[in-house]
Amino acid sequence: ETGVTQSPTHLIKTRGQQVTLRCSSQSGHNTVSWYQQALGQGPQFIFQYYREEENGRGNFPPRFSGLQFPNYSSELNVNALELDDSALYLCASSVPTSGGANTGELFFGEGSRLTVL
Amino acid sequence: QKEVEQDPGPLSVPEGAIVSLNCTYSNSAFQYFMWYRQYSRKGPELLMYTYSSGNKEDGRFTAQVDKSSKYISLFIRDSQPSDSATYLCAMSNTGFQKLVFGTGTRLLVSP
């Protein structure tokens, strides 16, 4: 049990729609990262938030956006959904190492499986 | 070419066998190397973490990093059916930030 919970666990959307995925981290974990894991692939880094600010981004377009809240919860928003957005979306929280935004071990949630039709 | 290459398997072994899982990578800036285990319908969980080159042992698990060859390995001794899972290698140049994962190798340990 990692203490990271994600919702919803499964959802189906159609192309062009928008989706919001939610994550609740452990208390004190003020860094959250989001990863996309397509079927049969490893997770791909989308972005990281630290103290409610984006702190690093992978090779994903701007229609992927996020929010982090002071209560250790966060959201991943995807606009204008495409078929290739079908994947497991993983949230991972961590505590910073001494000095700021660099993180210690990531604790992953079980993911939200998105299907785009 | 992907930054991290990993054979997807599946790799099938009998219980008690020694398992060898491997990844190669192309980015010489990678300094941090991890192995994650992912059970079906679960998120990845950290097994081993190594900084730079060398070996690290934890119970039945041994991680090896050879930066000169850009090659990392995970060995599992006395494999158990409960070890059946997908094993993902991951690496970065910034600790646990912006991890680059391999495809994952699916391991099946039969009783």
Short mmCIF file of C-alpha atoms in Angstrom, two decimals:
data_model
loop_
_atom_site.label_atom_id
_atom_site.label_comp_id
_atom_site.label_asym_id
_atom_site.label_seq_id
_atom_site.Cartn_x
_atom_site.Cartn_y
_atom_site.Cartn_z
CA GLU A 1 0.00 0.00 0.00
CA THR A 2 1.68 3.19 -1.21
CA GLY A 3 -0.84 5.67 0.16
CA VAL A 4 -1.39 7.11 -3.31
CA THR A 5 -4.95 6.81 -4.56
CA GLN A 6 -6.18 7.60 -8.04
CA SER A 7 -9.67 8.06 -9.47
CA PRO A 8 -11.42 6.99 -11.50
CA THR A 9 -9.89 3.53 -11.99
CA HIS A 10 -11.39 3.13 -15.46
CA LEU A 11 -13.12 5.46 -17.86
CA ILE A 12 -14.13 5.62 -21.50
CA LYS A 13 -14.17 8.81 -23.55
CA THR A 14 -14.64 9.66 -27.20
CA ARG A 15 -12.19 11.46 -29.43
CA GLY A 16 -12.24 15.23 -28.93
CA GLN A 17 -13.56 15.10 -25.38
CA GLN A 18 -11.74 16.33 -22.27
CA VAL A 19 -10.83 14.27 -19.21
CA THR A 20 -9.71 15.00 -15.64
CA LEU A 21 -7.88 12.38 -13.61
CA ARG A 22 -7.32 12.79 -9.89
CA CYS A 23 -4.65 11.73 -7.45
CA SER A 24 -4.37 11.92 -3.68
CA SER A 25 -0.88 11.66 -2.23
CA GLN A 26 0.44 10.82 1.20
CA SER A 27 0.61 13.65 3.68
CA GLY A 28 3.95 15.44 3.36
CA HIS A 29 4.53 14.31 -0.22
CA ASN A 30 4.65 17.70 -1.89
CA THR A 31 6.03 16.48 -5.19
CA VAL A 32 3.79 14.66 -7.67
CA SER A 33 4.66 13.22 -11.05
CA TRP A 34 2.38 11.89 -13.77
CA TYR A 35 3.29 9.13 -16.20
CA GLN A 36 1.49 7.64 -19.21
CA GLN A 37 1.81 3.89 -19.75
CA ALA A 38 0.50 2.62 -23.08
CA LEU A 39 -0.33 -1.07 -23.35
CA GLY A 40 2.82 -3.18 -23.48
CA GLN A 41 5.06 -0.17 -22.88
CA GLY A 42 6.91 1.34 -19.96
CA PRO A 43 5.66 4.51 -18.28
CA GLN A 44 6.51 7.82 -19.98
CA PHE A 45 7.08 10.96 -17.92
CA ILE A 46 4.44 13.63 -18.54
CA PHE A 47 5.28 16.28 -15.92
CA GLN A 48 6.12 16.91 -12.30
CA TYR A 49 4.66 19.42 -9.84
CA TYR A 50 6.39 20.75 -6.76
CA ARG A 51 4.72 23.17 -4.37
CA GLU A 52 1.89 23.66 -6.88
CA GLU A 53 4.19 24.71 -9.74
CA GLU A 54 5.15 22.64 -12.79
CA ASN A 55 8.74 21.54 -12.28
CA GLY A 56 9.71 19.60 -15.37
CA ARG A 57 7.85 18.28 -18.40
CA GLY A 58 8.33 15.39 -20.78
CA ASN A 59 7.61 15.30 -24.49
CA PHE A 60 3.85 15.86 -24.24
CA PRO A 61 1.81 18.60 -25.96
CA PRO A 62 0.19 21.50 -24.06
CA ARG A 63 -3.22 19.81 -24.14
CA PHE A 64 -1.83 17.77 -21.24
CA SER A 65 -1.98 20.02 -18.19
CA GLY A 66 -1.98 19.60 -14.45
CA LEU A 67 -2.79 21.13 -11.12
CA GLN A 68 -1.47 20.46 -7.65
CA PHE A 69 -3.33 21.56 -4.53
CA PRO A 70 -2.09 22.33 -0.99
CA ASN A 71 -3.95 19.30 0.42
CA TYR A 72 -1.60 16.85 -1.43
CA SER A 73 -4.11 16.19 -4.19
CA SER A 74 -3.50 16.79 -7.89
CA GLU A 75 -5.16 16.55 -11.27
CA LEU A 76 -4.14 15.63 -14.79
CA ASN A 77 -6.26 17.22 -17.52
CA VAL A 78 -6.19 16.17 -21.14
CA ASN A 79 -8.04 18.20 -23.76
CA ALA A 80 -9.04 17.24 -27.30
CA LEU A 81 -8.57 13.53 -26.65
CA GLU A 82 -6.98 11.42 -29.37
CA LEU A 83 -7.10 7.66 -29.85
CA ASP A 84 -3.41 7.40 -28.91
CA ASP A 85 -4.19 8.89 -25.49
CA SER A 86 -5.64 5.50 -24.51
CA ALA A 87 -3.35 4.34 -21.72
CA LEU A 88 -2.87 3.78 -17.99
CA TYR A 89 -2.14 7.12 -16.31
CA LEU A 90 0.02 6.79 -13.21
CA CYS A 91 0.44 9.32 -10.45
CA ALA A 92 3.54 9.11 -8.25
CA SER A 93 4.24 11.13 -5.14
CA SER A 94 7.46 11.69 -3.28
CA VAL A 95 9.10 13.80 -0.63
CA PRO A 96 11.83 16.21 -1.58
CA THR A 97 15.40 15.49 -0.64
CA SER A 98 17.22 18.18 1.27
CA GLY A 99 17.44 21.42 -0.65
CA GLY A 100 14.24 21.57 -2.63
CA ALA A 101 12.53 19.97 -5.58
CA ASN A 102 14.75 16.95 -6.13
CA THR A 103 12.84 13.96 -4.96
CA GLY A 104 13.33 10.76 -3.11
CA GLU A 105 11.64 7.48 -3.98
CA LEU A 106 8.47 7.65 -6.05
CA PHE A 107 5.36 5.94 -4.70
CA PHE A 108 3.00 5.04 -7.52
CA GLY A 109 -0.76 4.74 -7.41
CA GLU A 110 -2.57 1.93 -9.23
CA GLY A 111 -3.44 4.20 -12.14
CA SER A 112 -6.45 5.34 -14.10
CA ARG A 113 -7.08 3.38 -17.28
CA LEU A 114 -8.38 5.67 -20.03
CA THR A 115 -9.90 4.30 -23.23
CA VAL A 116 -10.54 6.76 -26.07
CA LEU A 117 -12.99 5.59 -28.75
CA GLN B 1 16.01 4.22 -31.38
CA LYS B 2 14.66 4.27 -27.84
CA GLU B 3 16.83 5.68 -25.06
CA VAL B 4 16.29 2.50 -23.03
CA GLU B 5 15.92 -0.94 -24.60
CA GLN B 6 14.47 -3.92 -22.77
CA ASP B 7 13.35 -7.30 -24.08
CA PRO B 8 9.59 -7.56 -23.46
CA GLY B 9 9.65 -11.34 -23.00
CA PRO B 10 7.77 -13.21 -21.75
CA LEU B 11 10.51 -15.03 -19.87
CA SER B 12 9.33 -18.36 -18.45
CA VAL B 13 11.37 -20.17 -15.79
CA PRO B 14 10.74 -22.96 -13.28
CA GLU B 15 10.57 -22.21 -9.57
CA GLY B 16 14.04 -22.00 -8.02
CA ALA B 17 15.77 -20.82 -11.19
CA ILE B 18 18.12 -17.84 -11.36
CA VAL B 19 16.60 -15.10 -13.48
CA SER B 20 18.60 -12.50 -15.39
CA LEU B 21 16.87 -9.35 -16.64
CA ASN B 22 18.70 -6.73 -18.65
CA CYS B 23 18.47 -3.27 -20.17
CA THR B 24 20.71 -1.27 -22.45
CA TYR B 25 20.66 2.49 -22.81
CA SER B 26 22.11 5.14 -25.04
CA ASN B 27 22.22 8.29 -22.87
CA SER B 28 25.60 8.47 -21.14
CA ALA B 29 24.25 11.18 -18.80
CA PHE B 30 22.17 8.64 -16.88
CA GLN B 31 23.56 8.23 -13.36
CA TYR B 32 20.65 6.72 -11.45
CA PHE B 33 19.35 3.25 -12.22
CA MET B 34 16.26 1.58 -10.82
CA TRP B 35 14.34 -1.65 -11.14
CA TYR B 36 10.60 -1.64 -10.61
CA ARG B 37 8.21 -4.57 -10.33
CA GLN B 38 4.67 -4.18 -11.66
CA TYR B 39 1.97 -6.71 -10.96
CA SER B 40 -1.06 -6.84 -13.22
CA ARG B 41 -3.44 -3.91 -12.62
CA LYS B 42 -1.05 -2.34 -10.10
CA GLY B 43 1.38 0.56 -10.17
CA PRO B 44 5.15 -0.02 -10.31
CA GLU B 45 6.95 -0.57 -7.00
CA LEU B 46 10.64 0.09 -6.47
CA LEU B 47 12.83 -3.00 -6.05
CA MET B 48 16.38 -1.72 -6.35
CA TYR B 49 18.10 1.61 -6.78
CA THR B 50 21.75 2.11 -7.77
CA TYR B 51 23.76 5.24 -8.29
CA SER B 52 26.48 5.09 -10.97
CA SER B 53 28.32 1.80 -11.61
CA GLY B 54 28.63 -1.24 -9.40
CA ASN B 55 26.62 -3.96 -7.73
CA LYS B 56 23.93 -3.84 -5.07
CA GLU B 57 22.38 -6.81 -3.30
CA ASP B 58 19.12 -7.02 -1.37
CA GLY B 59 18.01 -10.48 -0.33
CA ARG B 60 17.39 -12.56 -3.45
CA PHE B 61 17.89 -9.57 -5.74
CA THR B 62 21.15 -8.23 -7.17
CA ALA B 63 21.41 -5.18 -9.41
CA GLN B 64 24.45 -4.53 -11.58
CA VAL B 65 25.34 -1.42 -13.54
CA ASP B 66 28.08 -1.29 -16.18
CA LYS B 67 28.21 2.31 -17.38
CA SER B 68 31.09 1.62 -19.78
CA SER B 69 28.84 -0.77 -21.70
CA LYS B 70 25.61 1.13 -20.96
CA TYR B 71 24.14 -2.10 -19.62
CA ILE B 72 22.25 -2.86 -16.43
CA SER B 73 21.06 -6.16 -15.01
CA LEU B 74 18.79 -7.52 -12.31
CA PHE B 75 19.35 -11.04 -11.01
CA ILE B 76 16.75 -12.92 -9.01
CA ARG B 77 17.94 -16.00 -7.13
CA ASP B 78 15.68 -18.86 -6.07
CA SER B 79 12.79 -17.44 -8.09
CA GLN B 80 9.27 -17.94 -6.71
CA PRO B 81 5.86 -17.99 -8.41
CA SER B 82 5.14 -14.75 -6.53
CA ASP B 83 7.95 -13.13 -8.55
CA SER B 84 5.76 -13.44 -11.67
CA ALA B 85 5.29 -9.85 -12.77
CA THR B 86 6.58 -7.29 -15.24
CA TYR B 87 10.02 -5.90 -14.40
CA LEU B 88 10.76 -2.38 -15.56
CA CYS B 89 14.18 -0.80 -15.64
CA ALA B 90 14.27 2.97 -15.23
CA MET B 91 17.01 5.56 -15.24
CA SER B 92 17.66 9.26 -15.04
CA ASN B 93 20.35 11.87 -14.56
CA THR B 94 18.37 13.58 -11.78
CA GLY B 95 17.58 10.98 -9.16
CA PHE B 96 13.92 9.99 -9.10
CA GLN B 97 12.87 12.86 -11.37
CA LYS B 98 11.94 12.41 -15.04
CA LEU B 99 12.53 8.69 -15.09
CA VAL B 100 13.02 7.03 -18.48
CA PHE B 101 11.60 3.51 -18.40
CA GLY B 102 12.24 0.45 -20.50
CA THR B 103 9.37 -1.46 -22.07
CA GLY B 104 9.34 -3.98 -19.23
CA THR B 105 10.04 -7.72 -19.26
CA ARG B 106 7.21 -10.03 -18.31
CA LEU B 107 8.46 -12.85 -16.05
CA LEU B 108 6.53 -16.06 -15.44
CA VAL B 109 7.77 -18.42 -12.70
CA SER B 110 6.03 -21.77 -12.78
CA PRO B 111 5.69 -23.99 -9.66
#
